[in-house]
């Protein structure tokens, strides 16, 4: 399992193809959840190419299922705050861990800000819902931490209900077929064009770099 703390990710060259951020709330056919809404609407923005891939993935879902987008773009300052907060929670829970261990363990849930995928606009947290908007159970709540979920948030976690496993499989098959990459400690986290995607896809550089709304 390759984590976002892996030095190979930070070493990848960053390029940006200039694609604009798109407000997904204006895109017919994609459903956006407002639980993480912010005043600027940053959460609902993604790169144009990612939006196209989500539309393609949705067409590949089983009948009656739709993507439910929870969070896309995240400002770098917010990413840094999230990472520091979770690292501090781990420090309190595991006082014997040194700084390096805390950094690695924190990266299982929040990306280190220096490689933050959400800040490129190329990463999305999402789940599945029915045609009428009822959210499916995928084994843990979206954004459950490894600590509180006993690692059931890991995409391949074996000890989740069979229905949740089938739902994760359907989600993964659709998004993978559209060229997106999953972060394996978070079943809901999928990306294209960022450093993690580049490493997993064998690309020499990113398609997207950090951007601003």
XYZ file of N, CA, C and O in Angstrom, residues 6-139:
536
model
N 4.662 8.832 1.201
C 5.763 8.212 0.475
C 6.585 9.297 -0.247
O 6.030 10.116 -0.987
N 7.883 9.271 -0.068
C 8.741 10.321 -0.638
C 8.670 10.360 -2.161
O 8.911 11.407 -2.786
N 8.346 9.231 -2.803
C 8.267 9.208 -4.268
C 7.183 10.143 -4.790
O 7.279 10.672 -5.907
N 6.139 10.343 -3.993
C 5.055 11.233 -4.421
C 5.524 12.681 -4.403
O 5.323 13.429 -5.364
N 6.179 13.077 -3.324
C 6.670 14.451 -3.216
C 7.726 14.766 -4.266
O 7.912 15.935 -4.637
N 8.426 13.751 -4.747
C 9.502 13.963 -5.722
C 8.998 14.089 -7.158
O 9.749 14.499 -8.049
N 7.736 13.758 -7.413
C 7.217 13.827 -8.780
C 7.119 15.274 -9.254
O 6.631 16.143 -8.529
N 7.546 15.551 -10.483
C 7.410 16.907 -11.020
C 5.942 17.316 -11.151
O 5.089 16.496 -11.502
N 5.689 18.578 -10.856
C 4.323 19.098 -10.936
C 4.170 19.932 -12.196
O 4.951 20.853 -12.456
N 3.186 19.590 -13.006
C 2.804 20.387 -14.162
C 1.306 20.650 -14.068
O 0.590 19.982 -13.314
N 0.837 21.637 -14.793
C -0.595 21.968 -14.778
C -1.046 22.285 -16.195
O -0.463 23.141 -16.865
N -2.067 21.580 -16.658
C -2.524 21.775 -18.038
C -3.486 22.949 -18.201
O -3.982 23.206 -19.301
N -3.772 23.648 -17.110
C -4.578 24.856 -17.205
C -6.080 24.646 -17.235
O -6.830 25.617 -17.420
N -6.539 23.418 -17.059
C -7.990 23.191 -17.040
C -8.653 24.015 -15.940
O -8.137 24.098 -14.822
N -9.812 24.579 -16.234
C -10.503 25.373 -15.209
C -11.182 24.497 -14.168
O -11.427 23.310 -14.396
N -11.461 25.101 -13.031
C -12.333 24.480 -12.042
C -13.779 24.702 -12.456
O -14.148 25.792 -12.897
N -14.581 23.670 -12.297
C -16.003 23.722 -12.659
C -16.827 23.546 -11.400
O -16.525 22.689 -10.561
N -17.867 24.354 -11.255
C -18.805 24.180 -10.149
C -19.730 23.011 -10.496
O -20.577 23.127 -11.384
N -19.543 21.902 -9.811
C -20.285 20.683 -10.159
C -21.778 20.846 -9.912
O -22.597 20.130 -10.501
N -22.155 21.804 -9.084
C -23.584 22.048 -8.847
C -24.297 22.525 -10.099
O -25.530 22.467 -10.166
N -23.536 22.977 -11.109
C -24.139 23.452 -12.357
C -24.148 22.374 -13.434
O -24.605 22.626 -14.547
N -23.648 21.191 -13.109
C -23.507 20.122 -14.103
C -24.720 19.202 -14.041
O -24.970 18.547 -13.024
N -25.467 19.168 -15.128
C -26.621 18.272 -15.181
C -26.155 16.821 -15.060
O -25.191 16.406 -15.695
N -26.845 16.071 -14.235
C -26.570 14.648 -14.123
C -25.721 14.262 -12.934
O -25.650 13.080 -12.594
N -25.039 15.230 -12.294
C -24.241 14.901 -11.114
C -24.899 15.484 -9.879
O -25.359 16.621 -9.880
N -24.914 14.693 -8.830
C -25.568 15.089 -7.582
C -24.500 15.491 -6.563
O -23.524 14.779 -6.368
N -24.698 16.639 -5.902
C -23.737 17.166 -4.936
C -24.400 17.259 -3.566
O -25.484 17.829 -3.426
N -23.730 16.708 -2.567
C -24.206 16.747 -1.192
C -23.618 17.982 -0.502
O -22.480 18.348 -0.749
N -24.397 18.601 0.389
C -23.953 19.839 1.005
C -23.405 19.727 2.405
O -23.197 20.745 3.060
N -23.072 18.542 2.865
C -22.666 18.393 4.270
C -21.352 19.116 4.578
O -21.113 19.490 5.729
N -20.498 19.300 3.588
C -19.230 20.002 3.802
C -19.195 21.347 3.074
O -18.123 21.887 2.796
N -20.371 21.891 2.818
C -20.445 23.163 2.093
C -19.731 24.271 2.849
O -19.789 24.352 4.075
N -19.035 25.112 2.092
C -18.360 26.274 2.663
C -18.911 27.527 2.003
O -19.591 27.462 0.971
N -18.608 28.676 2.586
C -19.192 29.933 2.118
C -18.839 30.242 0.667
O -19.634 30.830 -0.074
N -17.638 29.831 0.224
C -17.198 30.118 -1.137
C -17.621 29.046 -2.140
O -17.385 29.203 -3.339
N -18.199 27.959 -1.649
C -18.574 26.868 -2.544
C -17.382 26.095 -3.087
O -17.509 25.379 -4.084
N -16.232 26.208 -2.425
C -15.023 25.511 -2.899
C -15.243 24.014 -2.996
O -14.792 23.364 -3.951
N -15.946 23.463 -2.026
C -16.146 22.012 -1.938
C -16.766 21.425 -3.194
O -16.597 20.225 -3.486
N -17.509 22.231 -3.941
C -18.257 21.738 -5.099
C -17.522 21.957 -6.414
O -18.111 21.794 -7.485
N -16.240 22.311 -6.363
C -15.480 22.568 -7.583
C -14.493 21.442 -7.869
O -13.843 20.917 -6.958
N -14.390 21.114 -9.149
C -13.439 20.106 -9.630
C -12.924 20.528 -10.995
O -13.578 21.301 -11.707
N -11.782 19.988 -11.375
C -11.255 20.266 -12.710
C -12.203 19.724 -13.781
O -12.866 18.698 -13.610
N -12.213 20.396 -14.903
C -13.104 20.051 -16.006
C -12.941 18.594 -16.432
O -13.930 17.880 -16.671
N -11.685 18.133 -16.519
C -11.444 16.751 -16.932
C -11.939 15.730 -15.929
O -12.353 14.625 -16.307
N -11.899 16.079 -14.648
C -12.416 15.180 -13.621
C -13.936 15.099 -13.708
O -14.523 14.016 -13.563
N -14.576 16.229 -13.939
C -16.037 16.224 -14.108
C -16.422 15.304 -15.262
O -17.367 14.502 -15.153
N -15.704 15.381 -16.382
C -15.992 14.499 -17.520
C -15.848 13.035 -17.130
O -16.661 12.187 -17.525
N -14.841 12.731 -16.330
C -14.627 11.342 -15.907
C -15.712 10.868 -14.948
O -16.112 9.703 -14.979
N -16.196 11.758 -14.110
C -17.290 11.383 -13.218
C -18.565 11.097 -14.006
O -19.302 10.155 -13.694
N -18.828 11.892 -15.010
C -20.003 11.635 -15.852
C -19.865 10.292 -16.566
O -20.840 9.531 -16.677
N -18.662 9.995 -17.031
C -18.410 8.706 -17.678
C -18.587 7.563 -16.688
O -19.217 6.539 -17.006
N -18.066 7.728 -15.470
C -18.195 6.688 -14.455
C -19.653 6.451 -14.085
O -20.080 5.292 -13.906
N -20.401 7.521 -13.982
C -21.805 7.363 -13.598
C -22.577 6.543 -14.621
O -23.465 5.763 -14.267
N -22.240 6.690 -15.892
C -22.912 5.904 -16.927
C -22.589 4.414 -16.804
O -23.309 3.568 -17.349
N -21.525 4.087 -16.086
C -21.115 2.693 -15.934
C -21.652 2.047 -14.653
O -21.403 0.872 -14.404
N -22.357 2.809 -13.840
C -22.917 2.262 -12.609
C -24.107 1.359 -12.906
O -24.804 1.537 -13.913
N -24.388 0.406 -12.027
C -25.603 -0.408 -12.182
C -26.848 0.475 -12.187
O -26.866 1.576 -11.605
N -27.887 0.005 -12.836
C -29.144 0.755 -12.899
C -29.625 1.115 -11.495
O -29.565 0.289 -10.577
N -30.080 2.333 -11.352
C -30.636 2.780 -10.076
C -29.643 3.435 -9.149
O -30.028 3.944 -8.092
N -28.345 3.445 -9.512
C -27.330 4.054 -8.661
C -26.759 5.310 -9.303
O -26.639 5.402 -10.529
N -26.386 6.251 -8.446
C -25.762 7.484 -8.906
C -24.617 7.867 -7.973
O -24.597 7.475 -6.804
N -23.683 8.630 -8.498
C -22.624 9.196 -7.675
C -23.185 10.311 -6.804
O -24.070 11.061 -7.234
N -22.662 10.422 -5.604
C -23.016 11.516 -4.697
C -21.709 12.180 -4.271
O -20.927 11.619 -3.498
N -21.456 13.373 -4.778
C -20.205 14.084 -4.542
C -20.284 14.844 -3.231
O -21.220 15.616 -2.999
N -19.290 14.634 -2.372
C -19.277 15.250 -1.046
C -18.255 16.387 -0.956
O -18.530 17.429 -0.381
N -17.064 16.187 -1.503
C -16.065 17.264 -1.458
C -15.090 17.126 -2.607
O -14.591 16.042 -2.885
N -14.812 18.255 -3.261
C -13.818 18.302 -4.317
C -12.642 19.162 -3.894
O -11.819 18.763 -3.079
N -12.592 20.370 -4.441
C -11.472 21.270 -4.154
C -11.439 21.666 -2.677
O -12.474 21.904 -2.060
N -10.218 21.720 -2.150
C -10.005 22.123 -0.761
C -8.815 23.086 -0.721
O -7.708 22.709 -1.131
N -8.998 24.307 -0.251
C -7.873 25.251 -0.186
C -6.721 24.678 0.620
O -6.914 23.937 1.589
N -5.499 25.033 0.218
C -4.312 24.483 0.858
C -4.256 24.821 2.345
O -3.818 24.007 3.161
N -4.716 26.005 2.726
C -4.700 26.384 4.142
C -5.600 25.478 4.968
O -5.269 25.105 6.095
N -6.735 25.094 4.400
C -7.641 24.190 5.099
C -7.037 22.795 5.187
O -7.165 22.115 6.213
N -6.367 22.367 4.120
C -5.700 21.063 4.126
C -4.659 20.995 5.238
O -4.571 20.011 5.975
N -3.860 22.045 5.367
C -2.830 22.077 6.414
C -3.454 22.017 7.796
O -2.945 21.342 8.700
N -4.568 22.707 7.972
C -5.263 22.703 9.260
C -5.794 21.315 9.590
O -5.658 20.832 10.720
N -6.410 20.659 8.607
C -6.939 19.312 8.812
C -5.829 18.332 9.191
O -5.990 17.494 10.084
N -4.699 18.437 8.484
C -3.605 17.499 8.742
C -3.051 17.683 10.152
O -2.843 16.706 10.888
N -2.823 18.936 10.547
C -2.284 19.208 11.884
C -3.244 18.750 12.975
O -2.827 18.184 14.000
N -4.524 18.946 12.750
C -5.530 18.556 13.744
C -5.553 17.039 13.933
O -5.574 16.549 15.068
N -5.528 16.285 12.822
C -5.578 14.832 12.946
C -4.271 14.281 13.522
O -4.291 13.356 14.349
N -3.141 14.857 13.133
C -1.862 14.440 13.699
C -1.842 14.656 15.214
O -1.349 13.807 15.965
N -2.432 15.764 15.659
C -2.482 16.033 17.102
C -3.392 15.040 17.819
O -3.116 14.642 18.960
N -4.475 14.624 17.162
C -5.342 13.601 17.750
C -4.581 12.294 17.920
O -4.698 11.614 18.947
N -3.795 11.939 16.913
C -3.001 10.712 17.009
C -1.935 10.836 18.090
O -1.656 9.867 18.804
N -1.330 12.006 18.214
C -0.311 12.204 19.245
C -0.895 11.991 20.636
O -0.259 11.401 21.517
N -2.134 12.451 20.835
C -2.789 12.261 22.125
C -3.126 10.796 22.374
O -3.017 10.300 23.502
N -3.535 10.098 21.309
C -3.923 8.694 21.445
C -2.713 7.766 21.562
O -2.791 6.723 22.220
N -1.596 8.159 20.916
C -0.405 7.299 20.892
C 0.831 8.134 21.247
O 1.658 8.453 20.379
N 0.984 8.497 22.496
C 2.087 9.389 22.890
C 3.478 8.803 22.661
O 4.461 9.555 22.623
N 3.596 7.500 22.481
C 4.911 6.884 22.253
C 5.380 7.032 20.801
O 6.558 6.813 20.510
N 4.483 7.394 19.900
C 4.883 7.525 18.496
C 5.774 8.736 18.309
O 5.479 9.822 18.834
N 6.836 8.586 17.504
C 7.694 9.732 17.207
C 7.103 10.539 16.047
O 6.070 10.177 15.475
N 7.763 11.635 15.705
C 7.232 12.525 14.689
C 7.064 11.867 13.334
O 6.075 12.114 12.635
N 8.017 11.020 12.943
C 7.921 10.340 11.650
C 6.736 9.384 11.615
O 5.988 9.339 10.629
N 6.538 8.617 12.689
C 5.404 7.687 12.742
C 4.090 8.461 12.701
O 3.136 8.051 12.011
N 4.013 9.566 13.426
C 2.794 10.374 13.414
C 2.495 10.895 12.012
O 1.334 10.906 11.580
N 3.530 11.310 11.298
C 3.353 11.833 9.944
C 2.796 10.747 9.016
O 1.856 10.993 8.254
N 3.359 9.562 9.101
C 2.917 8.460 8.248
C 1.492 8.043 8.591
O 0.642 7.875 7.699
N 1.206 7.878 9.874
C -0.131 7.433 10.276
C -1.185 8.481 9.947
O -2.296 8.146 9.521
N -0.848 9.749 10.123
C -1.799 10.812 9.786
C -2.107 10.818 8.294
O -3.233 11.117 7.873
N -1.108 10.444 7.474
C -1.300 10.466 6.020
C -2.255 9.384 5.534
O -2.682 9.407 4.377
N -2.614 8.435 6.398
C -3.609 7.431 6.028
C -5.010 8.038 5.950
O -5.915 7.437 5.360
N -5.157 9.214 6.559
C -6.475 9.842 6.605
C -6.491 11.236 5.980
O -7.439 11.597 5.291
N -5.449 12.019 6.206
C -5.359 13.369 5.655
C -4.016 13.501 4.945
O -2.976 13.187 5.520
N -4.050 14.003 3.733
C -2.800 14.154 3.000
C -1.915 15.219 3.623
O -2.387 16.281 4.025
N -0.601 14.962 3.694
C 0.317 16.032 4.074
C 0.135 17.212 3.118
O -0.011 17.010 1.901
N 0.111 18.433 3.615
C -0.207 19.582 2.754
C 0.748 19.761 1.587
O 0.354 20.302 0.543
N 1.995 19.296 1.715
C 2.951 19.493 0.629
C 2.603 18.688 -0.616
O 3.119 18.975 -1.708
N 1.755 17.677 -0.506
C 1.347 16.903 -1.689
C -0.175 16.866 -1.825
O -0.714 16.022 -2.529
N -0.872 17.779 -1.192
C -2.325 17.719 -1.040
C -3.074 17.559 -2.361
O -3.087 18.476 -3.186
N -3.714 16.424 -2.599
C -4.421 16.211 -3.861
C -5.687 17.057 -4.007
O -6.002 17.523 -5.101
N -6.429 17.251 -2.916
C -7.662 18.035 -3.023
C -7.381 19.470 -3.467
O -8.225 20.099 -4.109
N -6.208 19.994 -3.146
C -5.891 21.379 -3.474
C -5.553 21.579 -4.949
O -5.351 22.701 -5.392
N -5.512 20.479 -5.712
C -5.329 20.574 -7.159
C -6.658 20.658 -7.896
O -6.683 20.986 -9.086
N -7.745 20.321 -7.225
C -9.033 20.222 -7.906
C -9.202 18.924 -8.671
O -10.194 18.744 -9.376
N -8.228 18.019 -8.524
C -8.298 16.757 -9.251
C -8.789 15.595 -8.426
O -8.855 14.467 -8.925
N -9.156 15.851 -7.177
C -9.536 14.791 -6.251
C -10.940 15.021 -5.723
O -11.330 16.148 -5.439
N -11.669 13.929 -5.574
C -13.049 14.035 -5.106
C -13.329 12.963 -4.058
O -12.868 11.830 -4.175
N -14.065 13.347 -3.026
C -14.615 12.402 -2.054
C -16.073 12.204 -2.412
O -16.831 13.182 -2.531
N -16.468 10.959 -2.577
C -17.826 10.700 -3.049
C -18.304 9.339 -2.598
O -17.533 8.502 -2.132
N -19.611 9.127 -2.742
C -20.216 7.859 -2.384
C -21.311 7.560 -3.401
O -21.336 8.146 -4.495
N -22.201 6.649 -3.061
C -23.287 6.262 -3.950
C -24.634 6.582 -3.312
O -24.780 6.530 -2.090
N -25.596 6.858 -4.173
C -26.972 7.038 -3.711
C -27.916 6.431 -4.743
O -27.507 6.070 -5.844
N -29.170 6.352 -4.370
C -30.193 5.884 -5.303
C -30.637 7.035 -6.188
O -30.251 8.194 -5.987
N -31.462 6.740 -7.157
C -31.958 7.773 -8.063
C -32.675 8.891 -7.319
O -32.636 10.046 -7.731
N -33.333 8.556 -6.210
C -34.052 9.582 -5.460
C -33.226 10.187 -4.331
O -33.744 10.911 -3.483
N -31.918 9.881 -4.293
C -31.022 10.568 -3.377
C -30.738 9.874 -2.061
O -30.029 10.432 -1.216
N -31.247 8.680 -1.849
C -30.983 7.965 -0.600
C -29.563 7.401 -0.621
O -29.192 6.639 -1.507
N -28.759 7.781 0.369
C -27.355 7.374 0.406
C -27.219 5.904 0.782
O -27.881 5.421 1.701
N -26.354 5.201 0.086
C -26.099 3.791 0.376
C -25.130 3.648 1.552
O -24.338 4.546 1.825
N -25.193 2.509 2.200
C -24.239 2.159 3.251
C -23.047 1.466 2.598
O -23.189 0.392 2.030
N -21.871 2.100 2.678
C -20.665 1.501 2.121
C -19.721 1.009 3.209
O -18.525 0.887 3.007
N -20.264 0.719 4.361
C -19.487 0.069 5.405
C -19.020 0.970 6.517
O -18.870 0.528 7.658
